[in-house]
mmCIF file of N, CA and C in Angstrom:
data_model
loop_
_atom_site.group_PDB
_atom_site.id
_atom_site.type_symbol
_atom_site.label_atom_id
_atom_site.label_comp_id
_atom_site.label_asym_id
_atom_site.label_seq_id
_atom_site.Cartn_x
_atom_site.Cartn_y
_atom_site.Cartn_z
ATOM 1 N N UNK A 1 -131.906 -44.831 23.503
ATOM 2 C CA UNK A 1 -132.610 -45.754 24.379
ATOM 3 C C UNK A 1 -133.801 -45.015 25.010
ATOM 4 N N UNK A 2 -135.259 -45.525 24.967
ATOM 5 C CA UNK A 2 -136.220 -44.998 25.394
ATOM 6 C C UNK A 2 -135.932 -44.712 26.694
ATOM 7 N N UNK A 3 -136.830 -43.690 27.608
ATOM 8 C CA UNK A 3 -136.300 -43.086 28.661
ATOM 9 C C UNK A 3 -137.077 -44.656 29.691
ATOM 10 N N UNK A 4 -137.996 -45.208 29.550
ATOM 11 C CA UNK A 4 -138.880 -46.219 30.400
ATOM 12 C C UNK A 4 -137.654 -47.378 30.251
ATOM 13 N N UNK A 5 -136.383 -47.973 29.191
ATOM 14 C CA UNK A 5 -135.469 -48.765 29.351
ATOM 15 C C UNK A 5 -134.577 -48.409 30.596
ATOM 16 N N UNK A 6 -134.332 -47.108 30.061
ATOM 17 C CA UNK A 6 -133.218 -46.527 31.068
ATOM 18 C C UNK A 6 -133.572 -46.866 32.796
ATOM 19 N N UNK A 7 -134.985 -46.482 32.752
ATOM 20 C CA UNK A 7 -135.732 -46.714 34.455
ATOM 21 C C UNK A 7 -135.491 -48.858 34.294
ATOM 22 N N UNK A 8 -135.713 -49.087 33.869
ATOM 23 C CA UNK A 8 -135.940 -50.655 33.759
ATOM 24 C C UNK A 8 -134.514 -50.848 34.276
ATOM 25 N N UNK A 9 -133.432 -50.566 33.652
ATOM 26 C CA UNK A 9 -131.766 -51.107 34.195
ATOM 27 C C UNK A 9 -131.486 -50.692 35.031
ATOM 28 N N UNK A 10 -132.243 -49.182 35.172
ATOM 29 C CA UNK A 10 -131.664 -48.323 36.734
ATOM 30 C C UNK A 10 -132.378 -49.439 37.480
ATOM 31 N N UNK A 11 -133.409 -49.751 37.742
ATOM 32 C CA UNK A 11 -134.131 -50.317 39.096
ATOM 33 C C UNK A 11 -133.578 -51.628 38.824
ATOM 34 N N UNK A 12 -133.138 -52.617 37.901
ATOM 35 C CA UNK A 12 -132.148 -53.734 38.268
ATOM 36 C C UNK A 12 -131.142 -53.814 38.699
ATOM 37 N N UNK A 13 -130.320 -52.309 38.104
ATOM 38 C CA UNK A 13 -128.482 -52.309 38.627
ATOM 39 C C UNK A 13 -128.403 -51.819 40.221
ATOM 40 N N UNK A 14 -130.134 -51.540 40.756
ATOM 41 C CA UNK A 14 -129.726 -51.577 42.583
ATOM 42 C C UNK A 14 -130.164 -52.410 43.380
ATOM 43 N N UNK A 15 -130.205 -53.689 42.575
ATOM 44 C CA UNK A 15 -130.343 -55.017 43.178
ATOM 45 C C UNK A 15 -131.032 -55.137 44.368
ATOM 46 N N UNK A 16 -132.698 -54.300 44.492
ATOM 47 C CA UNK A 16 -133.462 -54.412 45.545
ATOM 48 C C UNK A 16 -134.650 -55.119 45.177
ATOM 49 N N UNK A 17 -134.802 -56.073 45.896
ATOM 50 C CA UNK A 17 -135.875 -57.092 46.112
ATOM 51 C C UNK A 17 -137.170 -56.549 46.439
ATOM 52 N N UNK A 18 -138.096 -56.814 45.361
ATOM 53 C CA UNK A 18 -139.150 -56.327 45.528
ATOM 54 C C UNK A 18 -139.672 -56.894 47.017
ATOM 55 N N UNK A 19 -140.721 -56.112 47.626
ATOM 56 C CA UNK A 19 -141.641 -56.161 48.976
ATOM 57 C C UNK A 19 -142.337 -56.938 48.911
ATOM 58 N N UNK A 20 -142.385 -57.904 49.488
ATOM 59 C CA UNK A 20 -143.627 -59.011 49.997
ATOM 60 C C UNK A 20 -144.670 -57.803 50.833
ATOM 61 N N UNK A 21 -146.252 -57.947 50.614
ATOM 62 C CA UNK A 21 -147.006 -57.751 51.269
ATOM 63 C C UNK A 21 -146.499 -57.456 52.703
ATOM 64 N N UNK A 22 -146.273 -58.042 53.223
ATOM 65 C CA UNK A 22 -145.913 -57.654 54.807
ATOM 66 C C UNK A 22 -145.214 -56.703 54.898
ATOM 67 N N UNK A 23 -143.923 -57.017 54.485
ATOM 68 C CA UNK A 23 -142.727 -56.088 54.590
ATOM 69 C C UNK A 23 -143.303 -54.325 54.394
ATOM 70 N N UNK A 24 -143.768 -54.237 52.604
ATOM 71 C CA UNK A 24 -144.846 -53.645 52.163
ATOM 72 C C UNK A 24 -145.664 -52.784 53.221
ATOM 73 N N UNK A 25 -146.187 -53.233 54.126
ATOM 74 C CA UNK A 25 -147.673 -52.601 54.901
ATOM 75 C C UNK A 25 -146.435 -52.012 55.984
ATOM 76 N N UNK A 26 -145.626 -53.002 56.805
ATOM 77 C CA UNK A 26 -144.929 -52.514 57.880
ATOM 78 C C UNK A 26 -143.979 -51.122 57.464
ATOM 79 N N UNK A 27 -143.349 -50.906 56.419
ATOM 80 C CA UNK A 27 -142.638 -50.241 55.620
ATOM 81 C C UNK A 27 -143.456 -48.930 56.037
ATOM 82 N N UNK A 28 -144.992 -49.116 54.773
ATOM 83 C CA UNK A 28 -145.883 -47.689 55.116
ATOM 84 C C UNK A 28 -145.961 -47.602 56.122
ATOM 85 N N UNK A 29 -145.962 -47.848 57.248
ATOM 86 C CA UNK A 29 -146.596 -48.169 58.518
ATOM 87 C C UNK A 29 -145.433 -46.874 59.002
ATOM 88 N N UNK A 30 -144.113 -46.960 58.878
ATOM 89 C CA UNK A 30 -143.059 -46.251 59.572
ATOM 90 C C UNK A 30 -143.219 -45.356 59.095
ATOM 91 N N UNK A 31 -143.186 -45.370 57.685
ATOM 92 C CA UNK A 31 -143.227 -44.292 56.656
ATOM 93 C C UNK A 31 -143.921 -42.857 57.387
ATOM 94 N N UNK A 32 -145.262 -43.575 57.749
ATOM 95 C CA UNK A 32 -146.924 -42.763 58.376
ATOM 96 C C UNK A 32 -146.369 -42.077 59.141
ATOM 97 N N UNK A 33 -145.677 -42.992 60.722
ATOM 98 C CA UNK A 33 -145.062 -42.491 61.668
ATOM 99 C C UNK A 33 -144.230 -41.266 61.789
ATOM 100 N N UNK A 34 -143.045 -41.405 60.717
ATOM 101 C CA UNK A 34 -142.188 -40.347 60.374
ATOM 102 C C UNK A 34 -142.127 -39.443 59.764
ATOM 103 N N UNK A 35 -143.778 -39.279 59.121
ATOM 104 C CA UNK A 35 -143.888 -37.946 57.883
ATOM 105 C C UNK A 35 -144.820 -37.153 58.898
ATOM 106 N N UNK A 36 -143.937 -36.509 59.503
ATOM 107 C CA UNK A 36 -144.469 -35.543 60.638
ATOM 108 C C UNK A 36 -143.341 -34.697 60.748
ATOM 109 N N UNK A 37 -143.297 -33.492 60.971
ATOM 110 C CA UNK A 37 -142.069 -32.527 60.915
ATOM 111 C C UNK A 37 -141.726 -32.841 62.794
ATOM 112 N N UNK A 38 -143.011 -32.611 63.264
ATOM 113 C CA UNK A 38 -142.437 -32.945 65.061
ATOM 114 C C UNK A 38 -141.684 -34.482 65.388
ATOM 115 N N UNK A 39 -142.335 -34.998 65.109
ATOM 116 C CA UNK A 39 -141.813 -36.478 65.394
ATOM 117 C C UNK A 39 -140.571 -36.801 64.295
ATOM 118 N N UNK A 40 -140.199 -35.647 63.299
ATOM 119 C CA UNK A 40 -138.933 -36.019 63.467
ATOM 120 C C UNK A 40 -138.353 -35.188 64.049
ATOM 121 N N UNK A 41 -138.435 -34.273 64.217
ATOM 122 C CA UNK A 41 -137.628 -33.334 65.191
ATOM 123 C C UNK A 41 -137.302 -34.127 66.483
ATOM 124 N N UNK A 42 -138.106 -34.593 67.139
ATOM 125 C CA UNK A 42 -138.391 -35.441 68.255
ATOM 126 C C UNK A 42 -137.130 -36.463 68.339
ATOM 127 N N UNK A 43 -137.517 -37.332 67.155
ATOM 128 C CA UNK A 43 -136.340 -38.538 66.745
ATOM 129 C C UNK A 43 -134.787 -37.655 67.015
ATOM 130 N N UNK A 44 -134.644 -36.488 66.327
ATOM 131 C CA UNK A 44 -133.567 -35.880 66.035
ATOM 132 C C UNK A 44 -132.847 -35.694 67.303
ATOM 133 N N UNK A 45 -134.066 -34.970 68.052
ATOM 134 C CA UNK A 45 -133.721 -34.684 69.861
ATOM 135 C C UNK A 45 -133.515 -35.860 70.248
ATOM 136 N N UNK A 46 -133.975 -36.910 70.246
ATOM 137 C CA UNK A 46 -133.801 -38.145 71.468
ATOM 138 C C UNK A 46 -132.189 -38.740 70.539
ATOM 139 N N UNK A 47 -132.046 -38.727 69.444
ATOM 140 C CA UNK A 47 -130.570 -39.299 68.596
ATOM 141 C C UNK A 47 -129.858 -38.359 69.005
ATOM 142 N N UNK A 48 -130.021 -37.043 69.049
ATOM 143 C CA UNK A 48 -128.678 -36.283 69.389
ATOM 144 C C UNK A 48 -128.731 -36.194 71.154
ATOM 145 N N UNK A 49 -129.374 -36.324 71.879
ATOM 146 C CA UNK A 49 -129.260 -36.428 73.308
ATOM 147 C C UNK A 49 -127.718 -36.992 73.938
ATOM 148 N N UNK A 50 -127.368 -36.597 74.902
ATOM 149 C CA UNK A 50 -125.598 -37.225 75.253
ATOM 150 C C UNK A 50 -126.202 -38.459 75.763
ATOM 151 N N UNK A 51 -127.158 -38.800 76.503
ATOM 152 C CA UNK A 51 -127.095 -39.585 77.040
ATOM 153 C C UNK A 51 -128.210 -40.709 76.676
ATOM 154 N N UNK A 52 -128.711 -40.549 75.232
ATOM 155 C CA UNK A 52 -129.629 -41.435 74.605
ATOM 156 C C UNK A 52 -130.869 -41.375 74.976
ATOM 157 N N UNK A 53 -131.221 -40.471 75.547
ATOM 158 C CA UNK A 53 -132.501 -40.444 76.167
ATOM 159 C C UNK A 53 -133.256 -39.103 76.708
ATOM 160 N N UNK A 54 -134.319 -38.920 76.865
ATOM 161 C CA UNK A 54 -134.567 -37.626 76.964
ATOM 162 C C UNK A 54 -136.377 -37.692 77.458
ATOM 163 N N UNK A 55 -136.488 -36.908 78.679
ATOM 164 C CA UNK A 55 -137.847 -36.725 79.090
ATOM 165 C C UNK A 55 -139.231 -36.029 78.341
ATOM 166 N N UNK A 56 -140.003 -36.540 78.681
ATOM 167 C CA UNK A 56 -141.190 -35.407 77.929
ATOM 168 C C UNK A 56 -141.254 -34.245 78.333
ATOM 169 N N UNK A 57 -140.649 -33.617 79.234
ATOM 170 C CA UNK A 57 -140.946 -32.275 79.388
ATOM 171 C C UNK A 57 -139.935 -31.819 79.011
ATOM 172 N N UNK A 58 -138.537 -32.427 78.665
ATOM 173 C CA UNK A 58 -137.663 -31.548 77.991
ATOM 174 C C UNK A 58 -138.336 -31.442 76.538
ATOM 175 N N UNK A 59 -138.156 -32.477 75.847
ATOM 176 C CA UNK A 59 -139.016 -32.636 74.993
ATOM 177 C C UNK A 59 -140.260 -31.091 74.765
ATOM 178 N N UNK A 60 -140.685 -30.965 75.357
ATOM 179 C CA UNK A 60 -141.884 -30.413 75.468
ATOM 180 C C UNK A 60 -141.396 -28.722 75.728
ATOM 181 N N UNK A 61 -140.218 -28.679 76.374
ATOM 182 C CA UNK A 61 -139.805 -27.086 76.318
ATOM 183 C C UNK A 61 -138.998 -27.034 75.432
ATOM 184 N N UNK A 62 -138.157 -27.734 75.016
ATOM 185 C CA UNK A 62 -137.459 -27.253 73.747
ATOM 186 C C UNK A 62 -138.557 -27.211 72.569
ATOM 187 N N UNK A 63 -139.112 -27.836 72.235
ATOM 188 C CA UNK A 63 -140.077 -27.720 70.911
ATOM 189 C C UNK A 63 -141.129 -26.189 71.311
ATOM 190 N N UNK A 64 -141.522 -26.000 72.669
ATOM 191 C CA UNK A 64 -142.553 -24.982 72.993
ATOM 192 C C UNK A 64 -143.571 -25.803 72.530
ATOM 193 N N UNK A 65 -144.029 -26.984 72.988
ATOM 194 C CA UNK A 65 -145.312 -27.259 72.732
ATOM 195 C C UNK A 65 -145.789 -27.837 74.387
ATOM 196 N N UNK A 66 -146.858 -28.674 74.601
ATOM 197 C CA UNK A 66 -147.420 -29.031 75.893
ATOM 198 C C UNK A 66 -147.554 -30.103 75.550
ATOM 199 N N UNK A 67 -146.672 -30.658 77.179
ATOM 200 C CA UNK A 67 -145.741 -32.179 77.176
ATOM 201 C C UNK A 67 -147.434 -33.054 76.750
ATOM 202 N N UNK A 68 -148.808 -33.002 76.509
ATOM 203 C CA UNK A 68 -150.092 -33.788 76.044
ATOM 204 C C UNK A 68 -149.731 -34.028 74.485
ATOM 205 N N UNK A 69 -148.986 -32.747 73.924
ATOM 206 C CA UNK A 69 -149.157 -32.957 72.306
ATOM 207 C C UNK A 69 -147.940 -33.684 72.102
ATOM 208 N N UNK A 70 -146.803 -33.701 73.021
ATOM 209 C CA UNK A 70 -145.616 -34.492 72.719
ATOM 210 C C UNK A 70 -145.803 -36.144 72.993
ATOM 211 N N UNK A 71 -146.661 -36.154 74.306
ATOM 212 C CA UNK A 71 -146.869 -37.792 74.228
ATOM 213 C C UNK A 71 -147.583 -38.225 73.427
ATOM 214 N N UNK A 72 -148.405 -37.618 72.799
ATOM 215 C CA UNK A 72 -149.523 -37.832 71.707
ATOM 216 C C UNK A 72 -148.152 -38.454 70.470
ATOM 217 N N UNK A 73 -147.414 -37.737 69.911
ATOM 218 C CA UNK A 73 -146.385 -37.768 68.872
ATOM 219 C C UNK A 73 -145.469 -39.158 69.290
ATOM 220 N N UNK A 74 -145.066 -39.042 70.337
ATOM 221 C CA UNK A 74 -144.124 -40.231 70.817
ATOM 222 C C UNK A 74 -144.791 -41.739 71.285
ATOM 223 N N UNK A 75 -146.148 -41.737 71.557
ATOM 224 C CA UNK A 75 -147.020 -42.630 71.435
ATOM 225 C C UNK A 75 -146.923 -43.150 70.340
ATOM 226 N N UNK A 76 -147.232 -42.435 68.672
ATOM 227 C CA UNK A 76 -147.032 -42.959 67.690
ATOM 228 C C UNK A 76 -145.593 -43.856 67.187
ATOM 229 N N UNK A 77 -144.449 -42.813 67.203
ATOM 230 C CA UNK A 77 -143.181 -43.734 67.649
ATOM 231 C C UNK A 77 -142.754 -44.854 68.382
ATOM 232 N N UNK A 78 -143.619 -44.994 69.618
ATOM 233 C CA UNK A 78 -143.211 -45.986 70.243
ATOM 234 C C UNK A 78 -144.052 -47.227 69.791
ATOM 235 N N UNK A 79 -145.181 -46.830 68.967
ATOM 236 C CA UNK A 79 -146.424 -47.661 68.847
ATOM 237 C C UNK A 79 -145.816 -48.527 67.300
ATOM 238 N N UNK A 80 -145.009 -47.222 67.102
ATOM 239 C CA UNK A 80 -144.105 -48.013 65.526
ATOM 240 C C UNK A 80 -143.053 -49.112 65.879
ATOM 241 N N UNK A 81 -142.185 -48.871 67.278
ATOM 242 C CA UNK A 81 -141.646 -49.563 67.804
ATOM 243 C C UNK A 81 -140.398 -49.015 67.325
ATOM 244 N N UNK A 82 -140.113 -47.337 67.075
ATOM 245 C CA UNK A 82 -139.063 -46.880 66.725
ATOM 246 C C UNK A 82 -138.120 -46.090 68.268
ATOM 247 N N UNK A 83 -139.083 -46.140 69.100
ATOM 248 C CA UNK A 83 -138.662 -45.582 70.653
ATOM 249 C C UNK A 83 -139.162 -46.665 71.713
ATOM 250 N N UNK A 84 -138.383 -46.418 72.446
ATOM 251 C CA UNK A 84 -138.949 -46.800 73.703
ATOM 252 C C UNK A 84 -138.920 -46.061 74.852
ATOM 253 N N UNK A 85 -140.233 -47.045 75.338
ATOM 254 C CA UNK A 85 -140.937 -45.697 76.831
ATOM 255 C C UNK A 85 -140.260 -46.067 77.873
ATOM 256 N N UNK A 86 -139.496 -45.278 79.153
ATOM 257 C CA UNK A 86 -139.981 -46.146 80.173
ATOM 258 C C UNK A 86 -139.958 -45.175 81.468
ATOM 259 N N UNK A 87 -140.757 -45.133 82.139
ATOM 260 C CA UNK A 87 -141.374 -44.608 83.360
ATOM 261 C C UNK A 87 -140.418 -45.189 84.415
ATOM 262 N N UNK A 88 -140.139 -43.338 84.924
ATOM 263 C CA UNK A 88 -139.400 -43.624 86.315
ATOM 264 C C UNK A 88 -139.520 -42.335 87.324
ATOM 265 N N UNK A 89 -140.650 -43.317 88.213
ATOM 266 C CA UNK A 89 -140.895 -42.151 88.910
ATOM 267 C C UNK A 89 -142.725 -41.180 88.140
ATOM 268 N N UNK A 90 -142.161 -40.243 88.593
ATOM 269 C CA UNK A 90 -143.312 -39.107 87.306
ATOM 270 C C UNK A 90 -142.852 -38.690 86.458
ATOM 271 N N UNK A 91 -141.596 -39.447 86.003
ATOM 272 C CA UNK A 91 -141.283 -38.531 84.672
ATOM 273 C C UNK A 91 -140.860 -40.160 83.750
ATOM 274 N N UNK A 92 -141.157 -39.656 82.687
ATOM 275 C CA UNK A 92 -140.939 -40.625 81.280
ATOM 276 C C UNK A 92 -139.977 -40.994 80.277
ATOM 277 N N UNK A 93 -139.272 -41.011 80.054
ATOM 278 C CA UNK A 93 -138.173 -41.066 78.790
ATOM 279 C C UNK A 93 -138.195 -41.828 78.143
ATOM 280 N N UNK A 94 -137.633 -41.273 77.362
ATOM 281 C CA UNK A 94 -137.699 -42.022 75.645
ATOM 282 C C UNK A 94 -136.397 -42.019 75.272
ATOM 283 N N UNK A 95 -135.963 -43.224 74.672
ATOM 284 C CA UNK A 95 -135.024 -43.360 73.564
ATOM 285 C C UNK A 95 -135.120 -44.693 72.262
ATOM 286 N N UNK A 96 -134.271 -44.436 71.568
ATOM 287 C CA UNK A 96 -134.770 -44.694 70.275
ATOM 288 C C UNK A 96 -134.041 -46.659 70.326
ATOM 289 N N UNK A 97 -135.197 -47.538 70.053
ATOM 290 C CA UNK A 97 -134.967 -48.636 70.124
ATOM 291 C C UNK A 97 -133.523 -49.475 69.478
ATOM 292 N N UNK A 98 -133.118 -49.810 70.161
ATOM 293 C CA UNK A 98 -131.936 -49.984 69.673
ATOM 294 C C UNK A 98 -132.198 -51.141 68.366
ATOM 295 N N UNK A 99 -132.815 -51.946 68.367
ATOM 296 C CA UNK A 99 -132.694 -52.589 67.313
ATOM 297 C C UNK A 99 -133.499 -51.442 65.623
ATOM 298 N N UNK A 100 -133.566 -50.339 66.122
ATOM 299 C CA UNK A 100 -133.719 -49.679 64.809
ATOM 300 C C UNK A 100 -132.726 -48.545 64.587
ATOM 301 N N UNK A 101 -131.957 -48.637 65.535
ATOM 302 C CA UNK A 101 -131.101 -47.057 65.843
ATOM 303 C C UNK A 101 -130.761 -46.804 64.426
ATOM 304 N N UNK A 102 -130.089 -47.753 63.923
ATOM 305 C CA UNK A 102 -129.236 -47.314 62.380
ATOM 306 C C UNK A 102 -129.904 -46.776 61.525
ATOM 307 N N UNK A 103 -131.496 -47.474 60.889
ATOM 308 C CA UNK A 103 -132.238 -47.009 60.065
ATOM 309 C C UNK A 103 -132.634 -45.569 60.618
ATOM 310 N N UNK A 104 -132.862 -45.152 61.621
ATOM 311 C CA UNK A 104 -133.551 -44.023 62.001
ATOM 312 C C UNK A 104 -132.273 -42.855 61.591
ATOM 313 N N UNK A 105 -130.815 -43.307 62.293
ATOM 314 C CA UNK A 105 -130.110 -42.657 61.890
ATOM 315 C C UNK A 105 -129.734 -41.903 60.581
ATOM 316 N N UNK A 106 -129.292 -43.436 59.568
ATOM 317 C CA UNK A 106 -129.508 -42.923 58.404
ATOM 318 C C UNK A 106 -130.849 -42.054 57.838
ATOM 319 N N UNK A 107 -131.740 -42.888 58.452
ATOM 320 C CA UNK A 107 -133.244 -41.606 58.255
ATOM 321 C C UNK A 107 -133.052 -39.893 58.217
ATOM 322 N N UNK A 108 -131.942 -39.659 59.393
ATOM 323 C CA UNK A 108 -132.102 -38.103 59.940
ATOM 324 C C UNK A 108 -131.014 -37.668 59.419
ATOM 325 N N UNK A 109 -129.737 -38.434 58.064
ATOM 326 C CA UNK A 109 -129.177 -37.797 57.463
ATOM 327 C C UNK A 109 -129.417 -37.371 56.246
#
């Protein structure tokens, strides 16, 4: 069996529905977000956190970078709609939107 059949049955026997345009663009869209070694590290820190959540300046001393280049990174995440921000006080936290928790999860295994 030519090796291009073999790809033809493999990509039918996993019964995934090709991408509509939308789906398609939003897809790359995360894709963009997450092909960053920090911002997943980031993801990794705010998923393994005890308490789901985690500030920019922790953030920012565990990595050794300056909490400007971390909001810069988590801006993008949140802008994907894979975190959420929320301000309390002068300090910020982030955790990872719950309606994506699973995909991200499986993402970081």
């Amino acid at each position: 069996m030519p090796s291009s059949a073999r790809h033809d049955d493999a990509f039918a026997a996993q019964s995934v529905m090709p991408l509509d345009r939308t789906s398609a663009e939003l897809l790359a869209r995360t894709l963009r977000a997450v092909a960053d070694p920090t911002r997943l590290q980031l993801l990794s820190m705010i998923a393994g956190a005890q308490s789901g959540e985690v500030t920019v300046g922790d953030l920012a001393k565990t990595l050794g970078m300056t909490q400007p280049t971390i909001t810069h990174h988590l801006r993008i995440l949140v802008d994907d709609g894979l975190l959420v921000r929320e301000q309390r006080g002068r300090q910020v936290w982030h955790s990872i939107a719950t309606s994506r928790k699973s995909a991200i999860l499986d993402l970081l295994r």
